[in-house]
mmCIF file of C-alpha atoms and ligand atoms in Angstrom:
data_model
loop_
_atom_site.group_PDB
_atom_site.id
_atom_site.type_symbol
_atom_site.label_atom_id
_atom_site.label_comp_id
_atom_site.label_asym_id
_atom_site.label_seq_id
_atom_site.Cartn_x
_atom_site.Cartn_y
_atom_site.Cartn_z
ATOM 1 C CA MET A 3 0.000 0.000 0.000
ATOM 2 C CA THR A 4 1.307 3.385 -0.977
ATOM 3 C CA THR A 5 1.133 6.281 1.426
ATOM 4 C CA TYR A 6 1.099 9.432 -0.570
ATOM 5 C CA HIS A 7 2.719 12.647 0.450
ATOM 6 C CA LEU A 8 -0.205 15.061 0.317
ATOM 7 C CA PRO A 9 0.785 18.547 1.482
ATOM 8 C CA ARG A 10 -2.841 19.380 2.227
ATOM 9 C CA ARG A 11 -5.027 16.875 4.057
ATOM 10 C CA PRO A 12 -8.299 18.590 4.993
ATOM 11 C CA ARG A 13 -9.342 15.428 6.818
ATOM 12 C CA ARG A 14 -6.728 16.224 9.505
ATOM 13 C CA LEU A 15 -9.149 18.740 11.007
ATOM 14 C CA ARG A 16 -12.033 16.256 11.031
ATOM 15 C CA GLN A 17 -10.460 13.310 12.798
ATOM 16 C CA ASN A 18 -12.171 13.541 16.201
ATOM 17 C CA PRO A 19 -14.903 15.512 17.986
ATOM 18 C CA ALA A 20 -12.393 17.731 19.794
ATOM 19 C CA ILE A 21 -10.729 18.974 16.643
ATOM 20 C CA ARG A 22 -14.089 19.334 14.899
ATOM 21 C CA GLN A 23 -15.399 21.485 17.735
ATOM 22 C CA LEU A 24 -12.162 23.474 17.816
ATOM 23 C CA THR A 25 -12.490 24.348 14.148
ATOM 24 C CA ALA A 26 -16.268 24.832 13.892
ATOM 25 C CA GLU A 27 -16.983 28.133 12.139
ATOM 26 C CA THR A 28 -20.597 28.229 13.225
ATOM 27 C CA ARG A 29 -21.682 27.693 16.803
ATOM 28 C CA LEU A 30 -25.239 27.767 17.994
ATOM 29 C CA ALA A 31 -26.069 29.109 21.448
ATOM 30 C CA PRO A 32 -29.392 29.139 23.327
ATOM 31 C CA ALA A 33 -29.386 32.945 23.177
ATOM 32 C CA ASP A 34 -29.629 32.702 19.368
ATOM 33 C CA PHE A 35 -33.094 31.253 19.668
ATOM 34 C CA ILE A 36 -36.430 33.034 19.862
ATOM 35 C CA LEU A 37 -39.331 30.793 20.863
ATOM 36 C CA PRO A 38 -42.669 31.463 19.104
ATOM 37 C CA LEU A 39 -45.628 30.684 21.387
ATOM 38 C CA PHE A 40 -49.387 30.518 20.901
ATOM 39 C CA VAL A 41 -51.859 31.580 23.583
ATOM 40 C CA ALA A 42 -55.530 30.797 23.011
ATOM 41 C CA ASP A 43 -58.723 32.233 24.416
ATOM 42 C CA GLY A 44 -61.406 29.979 25.894
ATOM 43 C CA ILE A 45 -59.302 26.934 26.736
ATOM 44 C CA THR A 46 -58.632 25.606 30.224
ATOM 45 C CA GLU A 47 -55.817 23.224 29.329
ATOM 46 C CA ARG A 48 -53.021 23.548 26.801
ATOM 47 C CA ARG A 49 -53.918 21.938 23.474
ATOM 48 C CA GLU A 50 -51.446 20.237 21.151
ATOM 49 C CA ILE A 51 -51.512 21.479 17.547
ATOM 50 C CA ALA A 52 -52.310 18.491 15.333
ATOM 51 C CA SER A 53 -49.898 19.372 12.537
ATOM 52 C CA MET A 54 -47.116 20.492 14.913
ATOM 53 C CA PRO A 55 -46.550 17.667 17.418
ATOM 54 C CA GLY A 56 -44.871 18.998 20.559
ATOM 55 C CA VAL A 57 -46.214 22.533 20.006
ATOM 56 C CA TYR A 58 -49.224 23.783 21.943
ATOM 57 C CA GLN A 59 -51.866 26.452 22.159
ATOM 58 C CA HIS A 60 -51.345 27.665 25.716
ATOM 59 C CA THR A 61 -53.432 28.975 28.573
ATOM 60 C CA THR A 62 -51.942 31.866 30.550
ATOM 61 C CA ASP A 63 -50.696 29.384 33.168
ATOM 62 C CA THR A 64 -49.008 26.971 30.778
ATOM 63 C CA LEU A 65 -47.635 29.954 28.852
ATOM 64 C CA LYS A 66 -45.901 31.240 31.968
ATOM 65 C CA ALA A 67 -44.608 27.752 32.727
ATOM 66 C CA ILE A 68 -43.045 27.248 29.302
ATOM 67 C CA CYS A 69 -41.498 30.724 29.447
ATOM 68 C CA HIS A 70 -39.836 29.760 32.753
ATOM 69 C CA GLU A 71 -38.503 26.620 31.073
ATOM 70 C CA ALA A 72 -37.166 28.650 28.151
ATOM 71 C CA LEU A 73 -35.452 31.146 30.455
ATOM 72 C CA GLU A 74 -33.858 28.317 32.438
ATOM 73 C CA GLU A 75 -32.360 27.000 29.206
ATOM 74 C CA GLY A 76 -30.835 30.374 28.374
ATOM 75 C CA ILE A 77 -33.397 31.625 25.862
ATOM 76 C CA ARG A 78 -33.825 35.380 26.091
ATOM 77 C CA CYS A 79 -36.834 36.125 23.897
ATOM 78 C CA VAL A 80 -40.278 34.686 23.154
ATOM 79 C CA ASP A 81 -42.609 35.723 20.336
ATOM 80 C CA LEU A 82 -46.270 35.665 21.250
ATOM 81 C CA PHE A 83 -49.227 34.951 18.930
ATOM 82 C CA GLY A 84 -52.831 35.280 20.142
ATOM 83 C CA VAL A 85 -55.652 32.950 19.134
ATOM 84 C CA PRO A 86 -58.997 34.674 19.796
ATOM 85 C CA LEU A 87 -62.441 33.090 20.009
ATOM 86 C CA ASP A 88 -64.090 32.863 16.575
ATOM 87 C CA GLU A 89 -66.933 35.058 17.820
ATOM 88 C CA ASP A 90 -64.447 37.833 18.662
ATOM 89 C CA LYS A 91 -63.129 38.072 15.095
ATOM 90 C CA ASP A 92 -64.416 40.906 12.926
ATOM 91 C CA ALA A 93 -63.631 42.664 9.652
ATOM 92 C CA THR A 94 -60.883 44.881 11.111
ATOM 93 C CA GLY A 95 -59.536 42.501 13.765
ATOM 94 C CA SER A 96 -60.366 44.912 16.578
ATOM 95 C CA VAL A 97 -59.474 42.456 19.383
ATOM 96 C CA ALA A 98 -55.886 43.074 18.303
ATOM 97 C CA TRP A 99 -55.782 46.500 19.975
ATOM 98 C CA ASP A 100 -58.228 45.751 22.807
ATOM 99 C CA PRO A 101 -56.101 45.941 25.989
ATOM 100 C CA GLU A 102 -58.101 42.970 27.294
ATOM 101 C CA GLY A 103 -57.756 40.988 24.060
ATOM 102 C CA ILE A 104 -56.085 37.576 24.216
ATOM 103 C CA LEU A 105 -52.691 38.779 22.988
ATOM 104 C CA ASN A 106 -52.401 42.013 24.957
ATOM 105 C CA ARG A 107 -53.512 40.584 28.279
ATOM 106 C CA ASN A 108 -50.978 37.776 27.988
ATOM 107 C CA VAL A 109 -48.183 40.137 26.979
ATOM 108 C CA ARG A 110 -49.017 42.023 30.184
ATOM 109 C CA ALA A 111 -49.030 38.809 32.243
ATOM 110 C CA LEU A 112 -45.593 37.830 30.909
ATOM 111 C CA ARG A 113 -44.060 41.261 31.414
ATOM 112 C CA GLU A 114 -45.319 41.266 35.010
ATOM 113 C CA GLU A 115 -43.918 37.774 35.546
ATOM 114 C CA PHE A 116 -40.502 38.262 33.913
ATOM 115 C CA GLY A 117 -39.712 41.985 33.923
ATOM 116 C CA GLU A 118 -36.500 42.502 31.959
ATOM 117 C CA ASP A 119 -35.247 38.910 32.284
ATOM 118 C CA LEU A 120 -37.100 37.588 29.278
ATOM 119 C CA LEU A 121 -37.835 39.751 26.249
ATOM 120 C CA ILE A 122 -41.476 39.675 25.244
ATOM 121 C CA MET A 123 -42.056 40.090 21.543
ATOM 122 C CA ALA A 124 -45.581 40.309 20.149
ATOM 123 C CA ASP A 125 -46.745 39.474 16.639
ATOM 124 C CA THR A 126 -48.101 42.671 15.132
ATOM 125 C CA CYS A 127 -50.475 41.470 12.445
ATOM 126 C CA LEU A 128 -54.227 41.240 12.047
ATOM 127 C CA ASP A 129 -54.672 37.840 10.388
ATOM 128 C CA GLU A 130 -55.383 35.978 13.630
ATOM 129 C CA PHE A 131 -58.076 38.507 14.491
ATOM 130 C CA THR A 132 -59.943 39.179 11.246
ATOM 131 C CA ASP A 133 -62.971 37.094 10.261
ATOM 132 C CA HIS A 134 -61.665 36.868 6.671
ATOM 133 C CA GLY A 135 -58.163 35.890 7.816
ATOM 134 C CA HIS A 136 -56.268 38.519 5.820
ATOM 135 C CA CYS A 137 -53.421 40.502 7.350
ATOM 136 C CA GLY A 138 -55.184 43.800 6.674
ATOM 137 C CA VAL A 139 -58.544 45.392 5.973
ATOM 138 C CA VAL A 140 -60.299 44.253 2.840
ATOM 139 C CA GLY A 141 -61.576 47.093 0.676
ATOM 140 C CA VAL A 142 -62.719 47.678 -2.876
ATOM 141 C CA ASP A 143 -60.450 49.380 -5.407
ATOM 142 C CA LYS A 144 -61.448 51.846 -8.120
ATOM 143 C CA TYR A 145 -62.328 48.981 -10.452
ATOM 144 C CA GLY A 146 -64.564 47.181 -7.993
ATOM 145 C CA ASN A 147 -62.050 44.476 -7.082
ATOM 146 C CA GLN A 148 -61.658 43.272 -3.499
ATOM 147 C CA VAL A 149 -58.178 44.150 -2.272
ATOM 148 C CA VAL A 150 -56.266 44.236 0.985
ATOM 149 C CA ASP A 151 -56.090 47.989 1.539
ATOM 150 C CA ASN A 152 -52.500 48.919 2.365
ATOM 151 C CA ASP A 153 -52.958 52.420 3.736
ATOM 152 C CA ALA A 154 -56.150 51.761 5.672
ATOM 153 C CA THR A 155 -54.316 48.897 7.388
ATOM 154 C CA LEU A 156 -51.368 51.019 8.514
ATOM 155 C CA ASP A 157 -53.370 52.924 11.152
ATOM 156 C CA LEU A 158 -54.601 49.646 12.598
ATOM 157 C CA TYR A 159 -51.058 48.259 12.822
ATOM 158 C CA ARG A 160 -50.012 51.403 14.668
ATOM 159 C CA ASP A 161 -52.907 50.998 17.130
ATOM 160 C CA MET A 162 -52.043 47.339 17.605
ATOM 161 C CA ALA A 163 -48.363 48.092 18.223
ATOM 162 C CA LEU A 164 -49.332 50.803 20.725
ATOM 163 C CA ALA A 165 -51.583 48.374 22.601
ATOM 164 C CA GLN A 166 -48.736 45.854 22.694
ATOM 165 C CA ALA A 167 -46.273 48.470 23.925
ATOM 166 C CA ALA A 168 -48.743 49.589 26.592
ATOM 167 C CA ALA A 169 -49.094 45.954 27.686
ATOM 168 C CA GLY A 170 -45.324 45.735 28.113
ATOM 169 C CA ALA A 171 -43.947 44.249 24.889
ATOM 170 C CA HIS A 172 -40.203 44.897 24.546
ATOM 171 C CA ILE A 173 -40.342 44.208 20.813
ATOM 172 C CA VAL A 174 -43.185 44.460 18.313
ATOM 173 C CA SER A 175 -42.922 42.431 15.125
ATOM 174 C CA PRO A 176 -44.979 43.608 12.160
ATOM 175 C CA SER A 177 -45.481 40.561 9.924
ATOM 176 C CA GLY A 178 -48.201 41.768 7.560
ATOM 177 C CA MET A 179 -46.041 43.007 4.656
ATOM 178 C CA MET A 180 -47.914 46.292 4.174
ATOM 179 C CA ASP A 181 -45.758 48.972 2.559
ATOM 180 C CA GLY A 182 -44.760 51.667 5.043
ATOM 181 C CA GLN A 183 -45.722 49.667 8.133
ATOM 182 C CA ILE A 184 -42.413 50.116 9.933
ATOM 183 C CA GLY A 185 -42.385 53.906 9.564
ATOM 184 C CA VAL A 186 -45.963 54.359 10.715
ATOM 185 C CA ILE A 187 -45.451 52.074 13.726
ATOM 186 C CA ARG A 188 -42.145 53.778 14.692
ATOM 187 C CA GLU A 189 -43.753 57.198 14.497
ATOM 188 C CA GLY A 190 -46.729 56.038 16.537
ATOM 189 C CA LEU A 191 -44.558 54.472 19.238
ATOM 190 C CA ASP A 192 -42.329 57.548 19.488
ATOM 191 C CA ALA A 193 -45.292 59.915 19.678
ATOM 192 C CA GLU A 194 -46.611 58.016 22.700
ATOM 193 C CA GLY A 195 -43.298 57.795 24.536
ATOM 194 C CA TYR A 196 -42.366 54.231 23.593
ATOM 195 C CA GLN A 197 -38.939 55.129 22.171
ATOM 196 C CA ASP A 198 -37.404 52.055 23.782
ATOM 197 C CA VAL A 199 -39.762 49.535 22.216
ATOM 198 C CA ALA A 200 -37.873 47.844 19.389
ATOM 199 C CA ILE A 201 -39.222 46.711 16.031
ATOM 200 C CA MET A 202 -38.362 43.371 14.480
ATOM 201 C CA ALA A 203 -39.520 43.767 10.892
ATOM 202 C CA TYR A 204 -40.557 40.764 8.868
ATOM 203 C CA SER A 205 -38.798 42.310 5.888
ATOM 204 C CA ALA A 206 -38.453 39.457 3.423
ATOM 205 C CA LYS A 207 -41.555 37.375 3.965
ATOM 206 C CA TYR A 208 -42.647 35.083 1.179
ATOM 207 C CA ALA A 209 -46.129 33.855 0.215
ATOM 208 C CA SER A 210 -45.116 30.384 1.356
ATOM 209 C CA LYS A 211 -46.924 27.078 1.594
ATOM 210 C CA PHE A 212 -44.481 26.250 4.382
ATOM 211 C CA PHE A 213 -46.811 28.279 6.649
ATOM 212 C CA GLY A 214 -49.479 25.564 6.337
ATOM 213 C CA PRO A 215 -49.410 24.174 9.893
ATOM 214 C CA PHE A 216 -49.366 27.707 11.365
ATOM 215 C CA ARG A 217 -52.846 28.255 9.948
ATOM 216 C CA ASP A 218 -53.942 25.287 12.100
ATOM 217 C CA ALA A 219 -52.072 26.679 15.065
ATOM 218 C CA VAL A 220 -53.972 29.970 15.033
ATOM 219 C CA GLY A 221 -57.290 28.641 13.692
ATOM 220 C CA SER A 222 -56.954 30.894 10.646
ATOM 221 C CA SER A 223 -60.117 31.882 8.775
ATOM 222 C CA LEU A 224 -58.246 32.577 5.528
ATOM 223 C CA LYS A 225 -59.652 31.423 2.237
ATOM 224 C CA GLY A 226 -57.406 32.221 -0.682
ATOM 225 C CA ASP A 227 -53.825 33.399 -0.357
ATOM 226 C CA ARG A 228 -51.595 36.353 0.478
ATOM 227 C CA ARG A 229 -49.846 36.729 -2.860
ATOM 228 C CA THR A 230 -50.764 40.395 -3.290
ATOM 229 C CA TYR A 231 -48.792 41.375 -0.207
ATOM 230 C CA GLN A 232 -46.288 38.621 0.608
ATOM 231 C CA GLN A 233 -43.359 38.090 -1.773
ATOM 232 C CA ASP A 234 -43.141 35.786 -4.748
ATOM 233 C CA PRO A 235 -40.852 32.776 -4.092
ATOM 234 C CA ALA A 236 -39.222 33.403 -7.475
ATOM 235 C CA ASN A 237 -37.675 36.694 -6.390
ATOM 236 C CA VAL A 238 -34.679 37.825 -4.388
ATOM 237 C CA ARG A 239 -34.113 41.470 -5.449
ATOM 238 C CA GLU A 240 -37.276 42.689 -3.771
ATOM 239 C CA SER A 241 -36.042 41.210 -0.493
ATOM 240 C CA LEU A 242 -33.106 43.584 -0.641
ATOM 241 C CA LEU A 243 -35.423 46.501 -1.399
ATOM 242 C CA GLU A 244 -37.850 45.518 1.383
ATOM 243 C CA THR A 245 -34.957 45.252 3.833
ATOM 244 C CA GLU A 246 -33.537 48.617 2.801
ATOM 245 C CA LEU A 247 -36.929 50.309 3.186
ATOM 246 C CA ASP A 248 -37.546 48.738 6.591
ATOM 247 C CA ILE A 249 -34.159 49.889 7.851
ATOM 248 C CA GLU A 250 -34.771 53.407 6.529
ATOM 249 C CA GLU A 251 -38.145 53.418 8.270
ATOM 250 C CA GLY A 252 -36.558 52.447 11.580
ATOM 251 C CA ALA A 253 -36.429 48.651 11.871
ATOM 252 C CA ASP A 254 -34.128 47.530 14.699
ATOM 253 C CA PHE A 255 -34.009 43.970 13.365
ATOM 254 C CA VAL A 256 -34.932 42.603 9.968
ATOM 255 C CA MET A 257 -36.125 39.086 9.291
ATOM 256 C CA VAL A 258 -36.207 36.548 6.489
ATOM 257 C CA LYS A 259 -38.999 33.993 6.465
ATOM 258 C CA PRO A 260 -39.222 31.014 5.859
ATOM 259 C CA ALA A 261 -35.623 30.043 6.580
ATOM 260 C CA LEU A 262 -34.364 26.803 5.036
ATOM 261 C CA PRO A 263 -35.884 27.161 1.534
ATOM 262 C CA TYR A 264 -34.632 30.793 1.456
ATOM 263 C CA LEU A 265 -31.021 30.516 2.662
ATOM 264 C CA ASP A 266 -29.826 32.363 -0.436
ATOM 265 C CA VAL A 267 -32.101 35.279 0.449
ATOM 266 C CA LEU A 268 -30.905 35.170 4.043
ATOM 267 C CA SER A 269 -27.301 35.250 2.931
ATOM 268 C CA ARG A 270 -27.862 38.243 0.637
ATOM 269 C CA VAL A 271 -29.799 40.148 3.309
ATOM 270 C CA ALA A 272 -27.138 39.376 5.936
ATOM 271 C CA ASP A 273 -24.460 40.735 3.592
ATOM 272 C CA MET A 274 -26.147 44.106 3.212
ATOM 273 C CA SER A 275 -27.888 44.670 6.553
ATOM 274 C CA PRO A 276 -26.349 47.010 9.143
ATOM 275 C CA VAL A 277 -28.886 45.761 11.740
ATOM 276 C CA PRO A 278 -29.284 42.239 13.180
ATOM 277 C CA VAL A 279 -30.871 39.712 10.826
ATOM 278 C CA ALA A 280 -33.304 37.120 12.156
ATOM 279 C CA ALA A 281 -34.612 34.076 10.310
ATOM 280 C CA TYR A 282 -37.861 32.237 11.032
ATOM 281 C CA GLN A 283 -37.801 28.446 10.810
ATOM 282 C CA VAL A 284 -41.516 28.189 10.112
ATOM 283 C CA SER A 285 -44.228 25.704 11.005
ATOM 284 C CA GLY A 286 -43.897 23.665 7.812
ATOM 285 C CA GLU A 287 -40.145 23.271 8.231
ATOM 286 C CA TYR A 288 -40.746 22.008 11.772
ATOM 287 C CA ALA A 289 -43.650 19.742 10.793
ATOM 288 C CA MET A 290 -41.756 18.052 7.955
ATOM 289 C CA MET A 291 -38.849 17.129 10.175
ATOM 290 C CA VAL A 292 -41.094 15.912 13.010
ATOM 291 C CA ALA A 293 -43.147 13.777 10.613
ATOM 292 C CA ALA A 294 -40.125 12.230 8.928
ATOM 293 C CA GLY A 295 -38.623 11.568 12.356
ATOM 294 C CA GLN A 296 -41.823 9.887 13.556
ATOM 295 C CA ASN A 297 -41.691 7.627 10.527
ATOM 296 C CA GLY A 298 -38.123 6.667 11.339
ATOM 297 C CA TRP A 299 -36.941 8.202 8.061
ATOM 298 C CA ILE A 300 -34.606 10.771 9.573
ATOM 299 C CA ASP A 301 -33.084 11.397 12.991
ATOM 300 C CA PHE A 302 -35.305 14.304 14.041
ATOM 301 C CA GLU A 303 -33.019 15.885 16.649
ATOM 302 C CA ALA A 304 -29.866 15.671 14.539
ATOM 303 C CA THR A 305 -31.628 16.953 11.430
ATOM 304 C CA MET A 306 -33.112 19.828 13.374
ATOM 305 C CA MET A 307 -29.700 20.854 14.743
ATOM 306 C CA GLU A 308 -28.160 20.599 11.273
ATOM 307 C CA SER A 309 -30.928 22.775 9.901
ATOM 308 C CA LEU A 310 -30.479 25.392 12.648
ATOM 309 C CA THR A 311 -26.709 25.390 12.090
ATOM 310 C CA SER A 312 -27.252 25.970 8.370
ATOM 311 C CA ILE A 313 -29.573 28.883 9.065
ATOM 312 C CA LYS A 314 -26.963 30.483 11.300
ATOM 313 C CA ARG A 315 -24.160 29.739 8.811
ATOM 314 C CA ALA A 316 -26.167 31.490 6.083
ATOM 315 C CA GLY A 317 -26.155 34.645 8.194
ATOM 316 C CA ALA A 318 -28.914 34.616 10.812
ATOM 317 C CA ASP A 319 -28.117 36.372 14.078
ATOM 318 C CA GLN A 320 -31.352 35.185 15.692
ATOM 319 C CA ILE A 321 -33.457 32.153 14.795
ATOM 320 C CA LEU A 322 -37.140 31.866 15.548
ATOM 321 C CA THR A 323 -37.731 28.165 16.096
ATOM 322 C CA TYR A 324 -40.384 26.000 17.714
ATOM 323 C CA TYR A 325 -37.483 23.776 18.749
ATOM 324 C CA ALA A 326 -35.793 26.458 20.888
ATOM 325 C CA ILE A 327 -36.049 24.711 24.273
ATOM 326 C CA GLU A 328 -35.116 21.251 22.985
ATOM 327 C CA GLY A 329 -32.372 22.826 20.872
ATOM 328 C CA ALA A 330 -30.923 24.602 23.903
ATOM 329 C CA ARG A 331 -30.938 21.292 25.789
ATOM 330 C CA ALA A 332 -29.205 19.529 22.921
ATOM 331 C CA LEU A 333 -26.505 22.214 22.941
ATOM 332 C CA LYS A 334 -25.986 21.745 26.654
ATOM 333 C CA GLU A 335 -25.400 18.027 26.077
ATOM 334 C CA LEU A 336 -22.972 18.777 23.285
ATOM 335 C CA HIS A 337 -20.963 21.487 25.029
ATOM 336 C CA GLY A 338 -21.568 20.674 28.706
HETATM 337 C C1 PBG B 429 -48.820 36.268 10.089
HETATM 338 C C2 PBG B 429 -47.844 35.197 10.336
HETATM 339 C C3 PBG B 429 -47.763 33.934 9.735
HETATM 340 C C4 PBG B 429 -46.682 33.277 10.309
HETATM 341 C C5 PBG B 429 -46.134 34.125 11.250
HETATM 342 N N1 PBG B 429 -46.845 35.325 11.240
HETATM 343 C C6 PBG B 429 -48.665 33.294 8.764
HETATM 344 C C7 PBG B 429 -48.865 33.874 7.440
HETATM 345 O O1 PBG B 429 -48.280 34.880 7.058
HETATM 346 O O2 PBG B 429 -49.676 33.300 6.708
HETATM 347 C C8 PBG B 429 -46.221 31.901 9.957
HETATM 348 C C9 PBG B 429 -45.343 31.242 10.974
HETATM 349 C C10 PBG B 429 -45.134 29.796 10.737
HETATM 350 O O3 PBG B 429 -45.560 29.226 9.715
HETATM 351 O O4 PBG B 429 -44.501 29.168 11.609
HETATM 352 N N2 PBG B 429 -49.283 36.823 11.294
#
């Protein structure tokens, strides 16, 4: 057997776990993760979401409990979505800015419970609260077509963000993809003295079928799609424009969503953004890996960690993931 003299042997740096860890370019940490959570009105026990095994609609009590768990694992931020009663939905989604609405009263409960230890982020979008399920108000254009009315929606987003800030949200996160939403919300917050409330802008958000299980999670009333306001999966340039506009309008963070099918977008946004870039590993990404794992087709935990590593490698500073707590525990096992 010949042993060749090879001046470069890249395998040298792969030969054992110690040298692999020593040379890892990308390291995940619990503080990278943001945990999205659902809180539902009218339930007395937490309810598992059928298409997202291991993820629940929470009561206020179980919400507080899971936030304590997250904090113990080193997670510093949760992102809260409210699921109202069907009978409370209306054409404008008015429960969204009702201080006693499902989302605002739970933001308040969490802020009272955790103070500054755990950052409370609230989803700032109307789709959970409207009876038609769209992210904005539906109007009629000059030609008689039904459209989601951009400018009429902006005032409602501002009111919703103000209600969330009043309830104690540290971060509001406009996810509705209306043009100008960041500027109007920033102005509204500043005018009311909420200069310290940050905005995480869903800047590059695609009209994605990977959101499927989320619609289950929030009991969405949507018929149709969001293609007139969310981005076309074929495009990347408009993500750069959207990001630029959001930063100009005052976004403190920008976000790319979904994550894994859009790593190229994430990488381009990360290259140009002067503010932190978050990525959202969405419901469909989670559900696919859980389902394949349950079938014994992939190793769920390992695949999940590989996926999260790839998202960070592509340029994410923060990752929204339903796997945040389990991921933090897996990291503890890996790194001690
Ligand atoms: C809109 C919103 C959606 C998600 C987060 N915010 C759904 C949508 O735009 O249709 C999806 C999150 C996920 O799929 O995990 N409020």
